[in-house]
XYZ file of C-alpha atoms in Angstrom:
318
model
C 126.088 123.932 62.058
C 124.137 121.112 63.666
C 120.423 121.795 63.708
C 119.494 119.018 66.152
C 119.572 119.250 69.957
C 120.487 115.888 71.468
C 118.484 115.644 74.685
C 119.644 113.061 77.211
C 116.958 111.284 79.217
C 116.310 108.192 81.274
C 114.348 105.482 79.507
C 111.328 105.128 81.777
C 107.904 106.052 80.443
C 107.724 109.042 82.779
C 111.220 110.262 81.901
C 110.498 109.961 78.198
C 107.199 111.810 78.587
C 108.601 114.726 80.538
C 111.864 114.908 78.581
C 109.966 114.706 75.317
C 107.791 117.670 76.259
C 110.797 119.669 77.474
C 112.687 118.809 74.281
C 109.793 119.897 72.066
C 109.477 123.187 73.929
C 113.232 123.781 73.800
C 113.539 122.961 70.105
C 110.634 125.259 69.277
C 112.115 128.109 71.333
C 115.576 127.620 69.804
C 114.397 127.153 66.224
C 116.094 123.754 66.054
C 115.176 120.081 65.775
C 115.599 117.618 68.653
C 116.506 114.000 69.259
C 115.989 112.059 72.490
C 119.012 110.014 73.598
C 118.228 107.366 76.217
C 120.787 106.852 78.995
C 120.495 104.057 81.563
C 121.256 105.147 85.136
C 122.177 103.233 88.289
C 118.778 104.050 89.774
C 117.105 102.359 86.803
C 119.015 99.092 87.100
C 119.385 98.654 90.865
C 116.673 96.772 92.724
C 117.699 98.275 96.070
C 115.435 100.603 98.010
C 116.158 104.201 96.975
C 116.590 105.293 100.582
C 119.273 102.631 101.099
C 121.140 104.011 98.074
C 121.050 107.458 99.651
C 118.917 108.962 96.927
C 121.794 111.204 95.890
C 122.374 111.176 92.171
C 121.288 107.608 91.457
C 119.212 108.903 88.543
C 121.666 111.606 87.462
C 125.283 110.460 87.356
C 125.277 108.587 84.045
C 123.281 111.359 82.382
C 125.838 113.893 83.545
C 128.726 111.762 82.344
C 127.116 111.537 78.901
C 126.734 115.319 78.845
C 130.351 115.933 79.840
C 131.503 113.440 77.214
C 129.663 115.391 74.523
C 127.283 112.537 73.728
C 124.299 114.849 74.353
C 123.797 118.622 74.399
C 121.348 118.934 77.287
C 119.903 116.602 79.911
C 116.543 116.680 81.669
C 116.172 115.871 85.368
C 113.298 115.622 87.795
C 114.539 118.293 90.166
C 113.478 116.438 93.300
C 115.929 113.643 92.388
C 118.881 115.955 91.725
C 121.593 116.448 94.385
C 121.889 120.013 95.656
C 125.675 120.129 95.219
C 126.712 121.690 91.878
C 128.345 119.261 89.445
C 131.771 120.384 88.138
C 131.607 121.530 84.536
C 127.812 121.610 84.358
C 125.129 124.195 85.046
C 121.342 124.194 85.305
C 120.413 126.484 82.429
C 116.629 126.351 82.647
C 113.905 125.469 85.101
C 110.606 125.360 83.176
C 107.333 126.320 84.831
C 106.545 123.916 87.627
C 103.772 121.328 87.368
C 101.586 120.227 90.303
C 103.858 119.858 93.343
C 101.391 117.756 95.346
C 101.302 114.057 96.187
C 98.308 111.917 95.295
C 96.729 108.753 96.600
C 95.715 105.925 94.296
C 93.549 103.561 96.327
C 91.133 100.695 95.739
C 87.414 101.347 95.689
C 87.845 105.131 95.498
C 89.133 105.330 99.075
C 90.880 108.383 100.530
C 93.541 108.549 103.226
C 90.847 109.201 105.821
C 88.626 106.320 104.694
C 91.279 103.618 104.276
C 90.416 100.930 106.841
C 92.692 100.191 109.778
C 95.540 97.932 108.719
C 95.281 98.849 105.034
C 98.541 98.376 103.122
C 100.005 101.504 101.538
C 102.997 101.301 99.218
C 105.742 103.932 99.212
C 109.526 103.760 99.433
C 109.985 107.448 100.306
C 111.145 108.109 103.900
C 109.368 111.486 103.787
C 106.067 109.944 102.669
C 106.426 107.127 105.195
C 106.955 109.625 108.020
C 103.958 111.711 106.934
C 101.805 108.604 106.589
C 102.758 107.304 110.037
C 102.139 110.730 111.515
C 98.607 111.002 110.110
C 97.562 107.323 110.034
C 99.767 105.241 112.362
C 97.216 102.414 112.104
C 98.065 101.736 108.460
C 100.631 99.189 107.293
C 103.398 100.695 105.165
C 104.946 98.609 102.384
C 108.304 100.422 102.398
C 110.364 98.291 99.989
C 108.244 99.551 97.133
C 109.640 100.394 93.713
C 108.684 100.365 90.065
C 107.411 102.764 87.465
C 104.046 104.485 87.887
C 102.131 101.877 85.876
C 103.670 99.096 87.959
C 102.807 100.769 91.243
C 99.242 101.543 90.198
C 98.970 97.951 88.991
C 99.797 96.693 92.476
C 96.656 98.421 93.705
C 94.564 96.925 90.910
C 95.941 93.434 91.628
C 95.290 93.733 95.360
C 98.950 93.497 96.370
C 98.452 96.770 98.259
C 95.388 98.839 99.087
C 96.885 102.153 98.014
C 100.024 103.867 96.765
C 101.292 107.427 97.128
C 102.702 109.088 94.006
C 103.768 112.502 92.758
C 100.914 114.318 91.049
C 103.191 115.680 88.323
C 104.254 112.213 87.206
C 100.718 110.860 87.216
C 99.496 113.838 85.218
C 102.359 113.697 82.701
C 101.511 110.062 81.985
C 97.792 110.898 81.743
C 96.895 108.594 84.640
C 94.860 111.158 86.587
C 91.737 108.985 86.358
C 93.373 106.550 88.804
C 93.792 109.202 91.510
C 91.381 108.963 94.450
C 92.754 111.922 96.422
C 95.074 114.884 95.862
C 96.659 115.984 99.123
C 96.890 119.674 99.946
C 100.387 121.090 100.361
C 99.401 122.627 103.689
C 98.481 119.228 105.172
C 100.908 117.075 103.186
C 103.969 119.063 102.019
C 106.203 117.408 99.455
C 109.859 117.021 98.491
C 112.039 120.017 97.617
C 111.670 120.709 93.903
C 108.835 118.223 93.368
C 106.933 118.858 90.148
C 109.787 120.836 88.576
C 112.265 119.879 85.872
C 115.856 121.029 85.400
C 117.636 121.330 82.046
C 121.375 120.987 82.511
C 124.156 121.823 80.021
C 127.932 122.020 79.960
C 129.152 125.260 81.501
C 131.347 126.022 78.480
C 128.508 125.765 75.950
C 127.405 129.354 76.496
C 130.806 130.750 75.532
C 131.920 128.588 72.613
C 130.517 131.106 70.119
C 128.949 128.684 67.666
C 125.625 129.423 66.021
C 124.212 126.204 67.476
C 125.180 127.171 71.039
C 123.725 130.645 70.635
C 120.442 129.150 69.432
C 120.481 126.622 72.290
C 121.106 129.315 74.903
C 118.319 131.435 73.438
C 115.917 128.512 73.702
C 116.955 127.704 77.267
C 116.477 131.326 78.323
C 112.933 131.282 76.924
C 112.084 128.113 78.855
C 113.430 129.340 82.183
C 110.617 130.355 84.542
C 111.889 132.880 87.080
C 109.300 132.192 89.778
C 109.806 128.442 89.559
C 113.589 128.819 89.678
C 113.303 130.972 92.811
C 110.833 128.763 94.692
C 112.748 125.559 94.014
C 115.965 127.387 94.920
C 114.473 128.215 98.319
C 113.308 124.633 98.843
C 116.566 123.037 97.759
C 118.622 125.514 99.799
C 116.841 124.156 102.867
C 117.889 120.631 101.920
C 121.471 121.769 101.323
C 121.577 123.786 104.548
C 120.457 120.773 106.554
C 123.070 118.673 104.719
C 120.289 116.248 103.892
C 119.980 114.066 100.807
C 117.144 113.689 98.320
C 115.797 110.739 100.337
C 115.723 112.560 103.693
C 112.362 112.997 105.493
C 112.228 116.711 104.655
C 109.249 118.495 103.089
C 109.209 122.048 101.759
C 106.749 124.413 100.134
C 107.747 127.766 98.640
C 105.366 130.113 96.825
C 105.391 133.643 95.491
C 102.190 135.525 96.192
C 101.160 139.182 96.488
C 104.715 140.468 96.210
C 106.155 138.127 98.821
C 108.050 134.848 98.878
C 106.815 132.350 101.486
C 108.687 129.223 102.571
C 107.678 126.463 104.966
C 109.891 123.466 105.736
C 109.254 120.433 107.910
C 111.717 117.798 109.132
C 110.218 114.512 110.316
C 111.376 111.759 112.605
C 111.637 108.629 110.469
C 108.847 106.942 112.425
C 106.554 109.954 112.045
C 106.292 110.376 115.819
C 107.340 114.007 115.780
C 108.303 116.791 113.415
C 109.774 120.273 113.379
C 108.449 123.073 111.155
C 109.770 126.533 110.326
C 108.095 129.178 108.165
C 109.541 132.452 106.903
C 108.667 135.084 104.302
C 110.137 138.206 102.737
C 108.870 141.104 100.684
C 110.140 141.132 97.098
C 111.617 144.435 95.981
C 110.798 143.447 92.412
C 109.909 140.410 90.331
C 113.262 140.403 88.568
C 115.042 137.063 88.385
C 117.946 138.376 90.459
C 115.727 139.721 93.237
C 113.688 136.523 93.298
C 116.795 134.363 93.692
C 118.382 136.609 96.322
C 115.186 136.637 98.362
C 114.852 132.864 98.028
C 118.365 132.352 99.401
C 117.786 134.741 102.300
C 114.464 133.178 103.326
C 115.924 129.676 103.049
C 118.841 130.586 105.309
C 116.525 131.912 108.014
C 114.451 128.742 107.756
C 117.511 126.505 108.027
C 118.818 128.442 111.024
C 115.541 127.966 112.879
C 115.353 124.252 112.054
C 118.939 123.618 113.151
C 118.403 125.576 116.373
C 115.377 123.417 117.044
C 117.340 120.169 116.680
C 116.469 119.182 113.113
C 119.623 117.107 112.611
C 118.981 115.012 115.702
C 115.336 114.550 114.726
C 115.942 113.059 111.282
């Protein structure tokens, strides 16, 4: 039998960092070795704004094709970049414990969002972040056609091209760039994208049933990595996105948590210009902390949240 798990990943520094950690954890749990296999995606090569590309699958399609072709055994995604529609022939086999789901500000001179001067230039290409920024600080200038890896974006602050950038905390932390952060936003004041901070490990659907010793070891490792609470909370968040028929780049923010025997979910849909927003919050008591009960409760709470948002005119708003 093969004793090496081929883990497909994008080639960016962040992708390699997070895929490398996931691969090490998976190999240890499975009792196997691992090898990282770099796959170039459309999102990596295109210079277009992510929102203009729709955000749906631009970082996933080539990885998934490599997996289906048998070139790799498992692929690692940032869950916030993954379309909510299931991909034929593939399944998400593990969702490891979530990292920090917040956004952070990296600004010159140690500034925070509140202390940035009027007219300061803030870089972000995310429609959701742009809407939140315009809602809280309409006096700031948003540099919307803003792309590049984390080092590049932080470098644009250092060089003076912009006064600040908004980034995902999980990515900054995984690349050990936390020293550059001047503010971490609270999820209550600045909710983030569905699934932000979480990873997804995807495999071929037929791998679990092929009966080989390698596949049994791989499935065992994936099961050990799967974090039931994370899977349930990101399920609730992503079900909101799916229920609204919105893409990864839509101005939608969600926060789901499990606390004191309950699952709480809040979702906000923004007008693109940040002028208005619509929020719905729902919760449910968990009968148990079993994976099945967590997922069923997540789906039920998400549906109630979607129904309220749609009744309030969420589709017209965004």
